[in-house]
Amino acid sequence: MPALWIAHVTVTDEEAYGKYAKLAGPAIAKHGGKFIARAARYVQLEGKERPRNVVAKFETVEAAVACYHSPEYQEALSHAKGASERELLVVETEE
């Protein structure tokens, strides 16, 4: 079943996070992920507000998790650590 990779992010260092974004997109695409929302308009209804919200769709939960643990994504992530506050989850969808 398909899965969504959902990230909620507050960027604290634009320059370093830019390096993350430059590397993360290709890493996600390499693992079959397709962005369906990226830093678009949103309405915060509950919980902690994070101004950057990203959703990517993968073929399976396993594919999304494999992407996260891949060397390519981990290299990208090394630039986001210390440059952002973030939550990331993968959730299986019905379609």
PDB file of N, CA and C in Angstrom:
ATOM      1  N   MET A   1       0.839  -1.188   0.000  1.00  0.00           N
ATOM      2  CA  MET A   1       0.000   0.000   0.000  1.00  0.00           C
ATOM      3  C   MET A   1       0.880   1.246   0.000  1.00  0.00           C
ATOM      4  N   PRO A   2       0.421   2.307  -0.638  1.00  0.00           N
ATOM      5  CA  PRO A   2       1.200   3.542  -0.656  1.00  0.00           C
ATOM      6  C   PRO A   2       1.382   4.127   0.746  1.00  0.00           C
ATOM      7  N   ALA A   3       2.345   5.021   0.842  1.00  0.00           N
ATOM      8  CA  ALA A   3       2.636   5.660   2.120  1.00  0.00           C
ATOM      9  C   ALA A   3       2.993   7.122   1.890  1.00  0.00           C
ATOM     10  N   LEU A   4       2.699   7.927   2.892  1.00  0.00           N
ATOM     11  CA  LEU A   4       3.064   9.338   2.860  1.00  0.00           C
ATOM     12  C   LEU A   4       4.174   9.605   3.861  1.00  0.00           C
ATOM     13  N   TRP A   5       5.164  10.350   3.437  1.00  0.00           N
ATOM     14  CA  TRP A   5       6.270  10.840   4.264  1.00  0.00           C
ATOM     15  C   TRP A   5       5.880  12.269   4.591  1.00  0.00           C
ATOM     16  N   ILE A   6       5.673  12.579   5.857  1.00  0.00           N
ATOM     17  CA  ILE A   6       5.175  13.886   6.258  1.00  0.00           C
ATOM     18  C   ILE A   6       6.178  14.540   7.205  1.00  0.00           C
ATOM     19  N   ALA A   7       6.667  15.703   6.805  1.00  0.00           N
ATOM     20  CA  ALA A   7       7.630  16.438   7.617  1.00  0.00           C
ATOM     21  C   ALA A   7       7.049  17.796   7.992  1.00  0.00           C
ATOM     22  N   HIS A   8       7.217  18.151   9.259  1.00  0.00           N
ATOM     23  CA  HIS A   8       6.837  19.464   9.772  1.00  0.00           C
ATOM     24  C   HIS A   8       8.126  20.103  10.268  1.00  0.00           C
ATOM     25  N   VAL A   9       8.469  21.287   9.730  1.00  0.00           N
ATOM     26  CA  VAL A   9       9.803  21.835   9.946  1.00  0.00           C
ATOM     27  C   VAL A   9       9.765  23.323  10.284  1.00  0.00           C
ATOM     28  N   THR A  10      10.615  23.705  11.234  1.00  0.00           N
ATOM     29  CA  THR A  10      10.946  25.101  11.467  1.00  0.00           C
ATOM     30  C   THR A  10      12.431  25.237  11.149  1.00  0.00           C
ATOM     31  N   VAL A  11      12.755  26.027  10.166  1.00  0.00           N
ATOM     32  CA  VAL A  11      14.149  26.223   9.753  1.00  0.00           C
ATOM     33  C   VAL A  11      14.776  27.276  10.660  1.00  0.00           C
ATOM     34  N   THR A  12      15.947  26.955  11.219  1.00  0.00           N
ATOM     35  CA  THR A  12      16.663  27.884  12.092  1.00  0.00           C
ATOM     36  C   THR A  12      17.949  28.403  11.452  1.00  0.00           C
ATOM     37  N   ASP A  13      18.407  27.766  10.382  1.00  0.00           N
ATOM     38  CA  ASP A  13      19.601  28.200   9.650  1.00  0.00           C
ATOM     39  C   ASP A  13      19.324  27.983   8.166  1.00  0.00           C
ATOM     40  N   GLU A  14      18.924  29.056   7.489  1.00  0.00           N
ATOM     41  CA  GLU A  14      18.509  28.969   6.080  1.00  0.00           C
ATOM     42  C   GLU A  14      19.614  28.435   5.171  1.00  0.00           C
ATOM     43  N   GLU A  15      20.841  28.865   5.392  1.00  0.00           N
ATOM     44  CA  GLU A  15      21.931  28.441   4.517  1.00  0.00           C
ATOM     45  C   GLU A  15      22.184  26.939   4.617  1.00  0.00           C
ATOM     46  N   ALA A  16      22.313  26.443   5.838  1.00  0.00           N
ATOM     47  CA  ALA A  16      22.554  25.004   6.031  1.00  0.00           C
ATOM     48  C   ALA A  16      21.355  24.190   5.558  1.00  0.00           C
ATOM     49  N   TYR A  17      20.147  24.676   5.838  1.00  0.00           N
ATOM     50  CA  TYR A  17      18.966  23.928   5.432  1.00  0.00           C
ATOM     51  C   TYR A  17      18.829  23.898   3.914  1.00  0.00           C
ATOM     52  N   GLY A  18      19.303  24.935   3.263  1.00  0.00           N
ATOM     53  CA  GLY A  18      19.311  24.947   1.800  1.00  0.00           C
ATOM     54  C   GLY A  18      20.154  23.815   1.232  1.00  0.00           C
ATOM     55  N   LYS A  19      21.266  23.505   1.898  1.00  0.00           N
ATOM     56  CA  LYS A  19      22.098  22.376   1.478  1.00  0.00           C
ATOM     57  C   LYS A  19      21.338  21.069   1.644  1.00  0.00           C
ATOM     58  N   TYR A  20      20.589  20.956   2.743  1.00  0.00           N
ATOM     59  CA  TYR A  20      19.746  19.769   2.957  1.00  0.00           C
ATOM     60  C   TYR A  20      18.744  19.631   1.804  1.00  0.00           C
ATOM     61  N   ALA A  21      18.023  20.708   1.528  1.00  0.00           N
ATOM     62  CA  ALA A  21      16.965  20.659   0.508  1.00  0.00           C
ATOM     63  C   ALA A  21      17.538  20.290  -0.864  1.00  0.00           C
ATOM     64  N   LYS A  22      18.716  20.804  -1.177  1.00  0.00           N
ATOM     65  CA  LYS A  22      19.342  20.519  -2.474  1.00  0.00           C
ATOM     66  C   LYS A  22      19.644  19.032  -2.630  1.00  0.00           C
ATOM     67  N   LEU A  23      20.030  18.369  -1.540  1.00  0.00           N
ATOM     68  CA  LEU A  23      20.365  16.946  -1.587  1.00  0.00           C
ATOM     69  C   LEU A  23      19.164  16.034  -1.328  1.00  0.00           C
ATOM     70  N   ALA A  24      18.233  16.484  -0.507  1.00  0.00           N
ATOM     71  CA  ALA A  24      17.108  15.624  -0.112  1.00  0.00           C
ATOM     72  C   ALA A  24      16.175  15.312  -1.274  1.00  0.00           C
ATOM     73  N   GLY A  25      15.877  16.306  -2.094  1.00  0.00           N
ATOM     74  CA  GLY A  25      14.970  16.076  -3.220  1.00  0.00           C
ATOM     75  C   GLY A  25      15.417  14.941  -4.125  1.00  0.00           C
ATOM     76  N   PRO A  26      16.669  14.964  -4.604  1.00  0.00           N
ATOM     77  CA  PRO A  26      17.141  13.862  -5.436  1.00  0.00           C
ATOM     78  C   PRO A  26      17.171  12.519  -4.695  1.00  0.00           C
ATOM     79  N   ALA A  27      17.497  12.521  -3.407  1.00  0.00           N
ATOM     80  CA  ALA A  27      17.515  11.266  -2.640  1.00  0.00           C
ATOM     81  C   ALA A  27      16.114  10.676  -2.551  1.00  0.00           C
ATOM     82  N   ILE A  28      15.134  11.523  -2.308  1.00  0.00           N
ATOM     83  CA  ILE A  28      13.746  11.060  -2.220  1.00  0.00           C
ATOM     84  C   ILE A  28      13.289  10.541  -3.580  1.00  0.00           C
ATOM     85  N   ALA A  29      13.588  11.270  -4.647  1.00  0.00           N
ATOM     86  CA  ALA A  29      13.206  10.829  -5.997  1.00  0.00           C
ATOM     87  C   ALA A  29      13.867   9.502  -6.357  1.00  0.00           C
ATOM     88  N   LYS A  30      15.127   9.333  -5.982  1.00  0.00           N
ATOM     89  CA  LYS A  30      15.851   8.099  -6.281  1.00  0.00           C
ATOM     90  C   LYS A  30      15.161   6.884  -5.675  1.00  0.00           C
ATOM     91  N   HIS A  31      14.478   7.081  -4.571  1.00  0.00           N
ATOM     92  CA  HIS A  31      13.799   5.986  -3.879  1.00  0.00           C
ATOM     93  C   HIS A  31      12.309   5.932  -4.197  1.00  0.00           C
ATOM     94  N   GLY A  32      11.919   6.605  -5.281  1.00  0.00           N
ATOM     95  CA  GLY A  32      10.541   6.519  -5.754  1.00  0.00           C
ATOM     96  C   GLY A  32       9.581   7.503  -5.116  1.00  0.00           C
ATOM     97  N   GLY A  33      10.078   8.406  -4.290  1.00  0.00           N
ATOM     98  CA  GLY A  33       9.209   9.393  -3.653  1.00  0.00           C
ATOM     99  C   GLY A  33       8.842  10.506  -4.613  1.00  0.00           C
ATOM    100  N   LYS A  34       7.604  10.954  -4.517  1.00  0.00           N
ATOM    101  CA  LYS A  34       7.113  12.061  -5.338  1.00  0.00           C
ATOM    102  C   LYS A  34       6.493  13.091  -4.405  1.00  0.00           C
ATOM    103  N   PHE A  35       6.958  14.329  -4.498  1.00  0.00           N
ATOM    104  CA  PHE A  35       6.413  15.381  -3.647  1.00  0.00           C
ATOM    105  C   PHE A  35       4.982  15.708  -4.064  1.00  0.00           C
ATOM    106  N   ILE A  36       4.100  15.806  -3.073  1.00  0.00           N
ATOM    107  CA  ILE A  36       2.733  16.240  -3.359  1.00  0.00           C
ATOM    108  C   ILE A  36       2.406  17.543  -2.632  1.00  0.00           C
ATOM    109  N   ALA A  37       3.243  17.943  -1.684  1.00  0.00           N
ATOM    110  CA  ALA A  37       3.127  19.253  -1.034  1.00  0.00           C
ATOM    111  C   ALA A  37       4.506  19.624  -0.517  1.00  0.00           C
ATOM    112  N   ARG A  38       4.887  20.867  -0.765  1.00  0.00           N
ATOM    113  CA  ARG A  38       6.204  21.327  -0.322  1.00  0.00           C
ATOM    114  C   ARG A  38       6.123  22.804   0.009  1.00  0.00           C
ATOM    115  N   ALA A  39       6.143  23.105   1.309  1.00  0.00           N
ATOM    116  CA  ALA A  39       6.154  24.490   1.781  1.00  0.00           C
ATOM    117  C   ALA A  39       4.995  25.301   1.196  1.00  0.00           C
ATOM    118  N   ALA A  40       3.860  24.660   1.017  1.00  0.00           N
ATOM    119  CA  ALA A  40       2.690  25.320   0.439  1.00  0.00           C
ATOM    120  C   ALA A  40       1.844  25.973   1.540  1.00  0.00           C
ATOM    121  N   ARG A  41       0.822  26.643   1.116  1.00  0.00           N
ATOM    122  CA  ARG A  41      -0.127  27.284   2.028  1.00  0.00           C
ATOM    123  C   ARG A  41      -0.725  26.227   2.950  1.00  0.00           C
ATOM    124  N   TYR A  42      -0.901  26.572   4.221  1.00  0.00           N
ATOM    125  CA  TYR A  42      -1.464  25.643   5.194  1.00  0.00           C
ATOM    126  C   TYR A  42      -2.237  26.420   6.256  1.00  0.00           C
ATOM    127  N   VAL A  43      -3.059  25.714   7.011  1.00  0.00           N
ATOM    128  CA  VAL A  43      -3.785  26.271   8.143  1.00  0.00           C
ATOM    129  C   VAL A  43      -3.501  25.369   9.335  1.00  0.00           C
ATOM    130  N   GLN A  44      -2.896  25.904  10.373  1.00  0.00           N
ATOM    131  CA  GLN A  44      -2.593  25.136  11.589  1.00  0.00           C
ATOM    132  C   GLN A  44      -3.843  25.106  12.459  1.00  0.00           C
ATOM    133  N   LEU A  45      -4.390  23.950  12.686  1.00  0.00           N
ATOM    134  CA  LEU A  45      -5.596  23.826  13.491  1.00  0.00           C
ATOM    135  C   LEU A  45      -5.309  23.348  14.911  1.00  0.00           C
ATOM    136  N   GLU A  46      -4.295  22.512  15.080  1.00  0.00           N
ATOM    137  CA  GLU A  46      -3.927  22.004  16.400  1.00  0.00           C
ATOM    138  C   GLU A  46      -2.429  21.777  16.446  1.00  0.00           C
ATOM    139  N   GLY A  47      -1.884  21.709  17.647  1.00  0.00           N
ATOM    140  CA  GLY A  47      -0.486  21.348  17.829  1.00  0.00           C
ATOM    141  C   GLY A  47       0.484  22.473  17.530  1.00  0.00           C
ATOM    142  N   LYS A  48       1.757  22.129  17.591  1.00  0.00           N
ATOM    143  CA  LYS A  48       2.837  23.091  17.376  1.00  0.00           C
ATOM    144  C   LYS A  48       2.919  23.476  15.901  1.00  0.00           C
ATOM    145  N   GLU A  49       2.917  24.758  15.646  1.00  0.00           N
ATOM    146  CA  GLU A  49       3.007  25.233  14.271  1.00  0.00           C
ATOM    147  C   GLU A  49       4.440  25.119  13.763  1.00  0.00           C
ATOM    148  N   ARG A  50       4.583  24.572  12.587  1.00  0.00           N
ATOM    149  CA  ARG A  50       5.849  24.504  11.868  1.00  0.00           C
ATOM    150  C   ARG A  50       5.583  25.120  10.499  1.00  0.00           C
ATOM    151  N   PRO A  51       6.284  26.178  10.135  1.00  0.00           N
ATOM    152  CA  PRO A  51       5.956  26.893   8.895  1.00  0.00           C
ATOM    153  C   PRO A  51       6.291  26.167   7.597  1.00  0.00           C
ATOM    154  N   ARG A  52       7.079  25.105   7.664  1.00  0.00           N
ATOM    155  CA  ARG A  52       7.396  24.347   6.438  1.00  0.00           C
ATOM    156  C   ARG A  52       6.848  22.942   6.603  1.00  0.00           C
ATOM    157  N   ASN A  53       5.969  22.566   5.697  1.00  0.00           N
ATOM    158  CA  ASN A  53       5.337  21.246   5.734  1.00  0.00           C
ATOM    159  C   ASN A  53       5.533  20.588   4.387  1.00  0.00           C
ATOM    160  N   VAL A  54       6.025  19.343   4.419  1.00  0.00           N
ATOM    161  CA  VAL A  54       6.358  18.630   3.186  1.00  0.00           C
ATOM    162  C   VAL A  54       5.710  17.248   3.223  1.00  0.00           C
ATOM    163  N   VAL A  55       5.098  16.876   2.111  1.00  0.00           N
ATOM    164  CA  VAL A  55       4.499  15.546   1.983  1.00  0.00           C
ATOM    165  C   VAL A  55       5.012  14.926   0.690  1.00  0.00           C
ATOM    166  N   ALA A  56       5.538  13.710   0.805  1.00  0.00           N
ATOM    167  CA  ALA A  56       5.969  12.952  -0.370  1.00  0.00           C
ATOM    168  C   ALA A  56       5.275  11.596  -0.331  1.00  0.00           C
ATOM    169  N   LYS A  57       4.936  11.085  -1.484  1.00  0.00           N
ATOM    170  CA  LYS A  57       4.259   9.791  -1.577  1.00  0.00           C
ATOM    171  C   LYS A  57       5.247   8.740  -2.075  1.00  0.00           C
ATOM    172  N   PHE A  58       5.242   7.589  -1.409  1.00  0.00           N
ATOM    173  CA  PHE A  58       6.079   6.448  -1.782  1.00  0.00           C
ATOM    174  C   PHE A  58       5.174   5.256  -2.073  1.00  0.00           C
ATOM    175  N   GLU A  59       5.721   4.261  -2.737  1.00  0.00           N
ATOM    176  CA  GLU A  59       4.934   3.066  -3.063  1.00  0.00           C
ATOM    177  C   GLU A  59       4.550   2.275  -1.817  1.00  0.00           C
ATOM    178  N   THR A  60       5.429   2.265  -0.804  1.00  0.00           N
ATOM    179  CA  THR A  60       5.166   1.507   0.430  1.00  0.00           C
ATOM    180  C   THR A  60       5.826   2.211   1.613  1.00  0.00           C
ATOM    181  N   VAL A  61       5.417   1.829   2.807  1.00  0.00           N
ATOM    182  CA  VAL A  61       6.077   2.309   4.023  1.00  0.00           C
ATOM    183  C   VAL A  61       7.546   1.907   3.985  1.00  0.00           C
ATOM    184  N   GLU A  62       7.797   0.676   3.577  1.00  0.00           N
ATOM    185  CA  GLU A  62       9.170   0.172   3.543  1.00  0.00           C
ATOM    186  C   GLU A  62      10.061   0.997   2.616  1.00  0.00           C
ATOM    187  N   ALA A  63       9.513   1.429   1.474  1.00  0.00           N
ATOM    188  CA  ALA A  63      10.288   2.250   0.537  1.00  0.00           C
ATOM    189  C   ALA A  63      10.630   3.598   1.160  1.00  0.00           C
ATOM    190  N   ALA A  64       9.676   4.185   1.872  1.00  0.00           N
ATOM    191  CA  ALA A  64       9.923   5.473   2.530  1.00  0.00           C
ATOM    192  C   ALA A  64      10.970   5.338   3.630  1.00  0.00           C
ATOM    193  N   VAL A  65      10.879   4.280   4.414  1.00  0.00           N
ATOM    194  CA  VAL A  65      11.845   4.058   5.491  1.00  0.00           C
ATOM    195  C   VAL A  65      13.231   3.759   4.908  1.00  0.00           C
ATOM    196  N   ALA A  66      13.279   2.990   3.834  1.00  0.00           N
ATOM    197  CA  ALA A  66      14.563   2.712   3.182  1.00  0.00           C
ATOM    198  C   ALA A  66      15.185   4.001   2.662  1.00  0.00           C
ATOM    199  N   CYS A  67      14.384   4.886   2.128  1.00  0.00           N
ATOM    200  CA  CYS A  67      14.885   6.177   1.668  1.00  0.00           C
ATOM    201  C   CYS A  67      15.510   6.937   2.834  1.00  0.00           C
ATOM    202  N   TYR A  68      14.805   6.995   3.949  1.00  0.00           N
ATOM    203  CA  TYR A  68      15.304   7.718   5.122  1.00  0.00           C
ATOM    204  C   TYR A  68      16.677   7.193   5.547  1.00  0.00           C
ATOM    205  N   HIS A  69      16.850   5.885   5.537  1.00  0.00           N
ATOM    206  CA  HIS A  69      18.096   5.270   5.999  1.00  0.00           C
ATOM    207  C   HIS A  69      19.180   5.197   4.919  1.00  0.00           C
ATOM    208  N   SER A  70      18.860   5.620   3.700  1.00  0.00           N
ATOM    209  CA  SER A  70      19.829   5.527   2.607  1.00  0.00           C
ATOM    210  C   SER A  70      20.994   6.488   2.831  1.00  0.00           C
ATOM    211  N   PRO A  71      22.160   6.138   2.292  1.00  0.00           N
ATOM    212  CA  PRO A  71      23.316   7.034   2.413  1.00  0.00           C
ATOM    213  C   PRO A  71      23.045   8.426   1.830  1.00  0.00           C
ATOM    214  N   GLU A  72      22.298   8.486   0.733  1.00  0.00           N
ATOM    215  CA  GLU A  72      22.009   9.766   0.088  1.00  0.00           C
ATOM    216  C   GLU A  72      21.182  10.674   0.998  1.00  0.00           C
ATOM    217  N   TYR A  73      20.141  10.094   1.589  1.00  0.00           N
ATOM    218  CA  TYR A  73      19.297  10.920   2.449  1.00  0.00           C
ATOM    219  C   TYR A  73      20.015  11.270   3.750  1.00  0.00           C
ATOM    220  N   GLN A  74      20.778  10.344   4.292  1.00  0.00           N
ATOM    221  CA  GLN A  74      21.515  10.629   5.525  1.00  0.00           C
ATOM    222  C   GLN A  74      22.531  11.751   5.310  1.00  0.00           C
ATOM    223  N   GLU A  75      23.142  11.802   4.127  1.00  0.00           N
ATOM    224  CA  GLU A  75      24.042  12.914   3.802  1.00  0.00           C
ATOM    225  C   GLU A  75      23.267  14.226   3.808  1.00  0.00           C
ATOM    226  N   ALA A  76      22.096  14.234   3.176  1.00  0.00           N
ATOM    227  CA  ALA A  76      21.261  15.431   3.179  1.00  0.00           C
ATOM    228  C   ALA A  76      20.886  15.806   4.612  1.00  0.00           C
ATOM    229  N   LEU A  77      20.456  14.823   5.382  1.00  0.00           N
ATOM    230  CA  LEU A  77      19.993  15.060   6.746  1.00  0.00           C
ATOM    231  C   LEU A  77      21.077  15.654   7.626  1.00  0.00           C
ATOM    232  N   SER A  78      22.328  15.354   7.343  1.00  0.00           N
ATOM    233  CA  SER A  78      23.417  15.906   8.147  1.00  0.00           C
ATOM    234  C   SER A  78      23.426  17.430   8.094  1.00  0.00           C
ATOM    235  N   HIS A  79      22.887  18.019   7.031  1.00  0.00           N
ATOM    236  CA  HIS A  79      22.807  19.479   6.915  1.00  0.00           C
ATOM    237  C   HIS A  79      21.581  20.045   7.633  1.00  0.00           C
ATOM    238  N   ALA A  80      20.549  19.243   7.804  1.00  0.00           N
ATOM    239  CA  ALA A  80      19.328  19.705   8.476  1.00  0.00           C
ATOM    240  C   ALA A  80      19.472  19.682   9.993  1.00  0.00           C
ATOM    241  N   LYS A  81      20.260  18.750  10.495  1.00  0.00           N
ATOM    242  CA  LYS A  81      20.458  18.653  11.943  1.00  0.00           C
ATOM    243  C   LYS A  81      21.197  19.899  12.413  1.00  0.00           C
ATOM    244  N   GLY A  82      20.656  20.550  13.407  1.00  0.00           N
ATOM    245  CA  GLY A  82      21.232  21.797  13.886  1.00  0.00           C
ATOM    246  C   GLY A  82      20.781  23.009  13.090  1.00  0.00           C
ATOM    247  N   ALA A  83      20.106  22.784  11.972  1.00  0.00           N
ATOM    248  CA  ALA A  83      19.620  23.878  11.136  1.00  0.00           C
ATOM    249  C   ALA A  83      18.097  23.936  11.113  1.00  0.00           C
ATOM    250  N   SER A  84      17.469  23.024  11.886  1.00  0.00           N
ATOM    251  CA  SER A  84      16.007  22.973  11.887  1.00  0.00           C
ATOM    252  C   SER A  84      15.505  22.210  13.104  1.00  0.00           C
ATOM    253  N   GLU A  85      14.239  22.462  13.403  1.00  0.00           N
ATOM    254  CA  GLU A  85      13.486  21.648  14.358  1.00  0.00           C
ATOM    255  C   GLU A  85      12.444  20.955  13.509  1.00  0.00           C
ATOM    256  N   ARG A  86      12.322  19.634  13.645  1.00  0.00           N
ATOM    257  CA  ARG A  86      11.446  18.926  12.724  1.00  0.00           C
ATOM    258  C   ARG A  86      10.861  17.662  13.324  1.00  0.00           C
ATOM    259  N   GLU A  87       9.734  17.308  12.797  1.00  0.00           N
ATOM    260  CA  GLU A  87       9.121  16.015  13.046  1.00  0.00           C
ATOM    261  C   GLU A  87       8.934  15.372  11.677  1.00  0.00           C
ATOM    262  N   LEU A  88       9.143  14.072  11.620  1.00  0.00           N
ATOM    263  CA  LEU A  88       8.990  13.338  10.371  1.00  0.00           C
ATOM    264  C   LEU A  88       8.320  12.018  10.670  1.00  0.00           C
ATOM    265  N   LEU A  89       7.315  11.686   9.903  1.00  0.00           N
ATOM    266  CA  LEU A  89       6.658  10.385  10.068  1.00  0.00           C
ATOM    267  C   LEU A  89       6.284   9.841   8.718  1.00  0.00           C
ATOM    268  N   VAL A  90       6.080   8.538   8.688  1.00  0.00           N
ATOM    269  CA  VAL A  90       5.601   7.847   7.497  1.00  0.00           C
ATOM    270  C   VAL A  90       4.302   7.149   7.890  1.00  0.00           C
ATOM    271  N   VAL A  91       3.272   7.351   7.085  1.00  0.00           N
ATOM    272  CA  VAL A  91       1.979   6.729   7.377  1.00  0.00           C
ATOM    273  C   VAL A  91       1.450   6.054   6.115  1.00  0.00           C
ATOM    274  N   GLU A  92       0.964   4.834   6.288  1.00  0.00           N
ATOM    275  CA  GLU A  92       0.396   4.086   5.173  1.00  0.00           C
ATOM    276  C   GLU A  92      -0.956   4.672   4.798  1.00  0.00           C
ATOM    277  N   THR A  93      -1.229   4.712   3.512  1.00  0.00           N
ATOM    278  CA  THR A  93      -2.522   5.230   3.031  1.00  0.00           C
ATOM    279  C   THR A  93      -3.389   4.078   2.541  1.00  0.00           C
ATOM    280  N   GLU A  94      -4.638   4.373   2.334  1.00  0.00           N
ATOM    281  CA  GLU A  94      -5.561   3.352   1.842  1.00  0.00           C
ATOM    282  C   GLU A  94      -5.509   3.238   0.326  1.00  0.00           C
ATOM    283  N   GLU A  95      -5.037   4.260  -0.339  1.00  0.00           N
ATOM    284  CA  GLU A  95      -4.955   4.229  -1.811  1.00  0.00           C
ATOM    285  C   GLU A  95      -3.597   4.692  -2.274  1.00  0.00           C
TER     286      GLU A  95
END
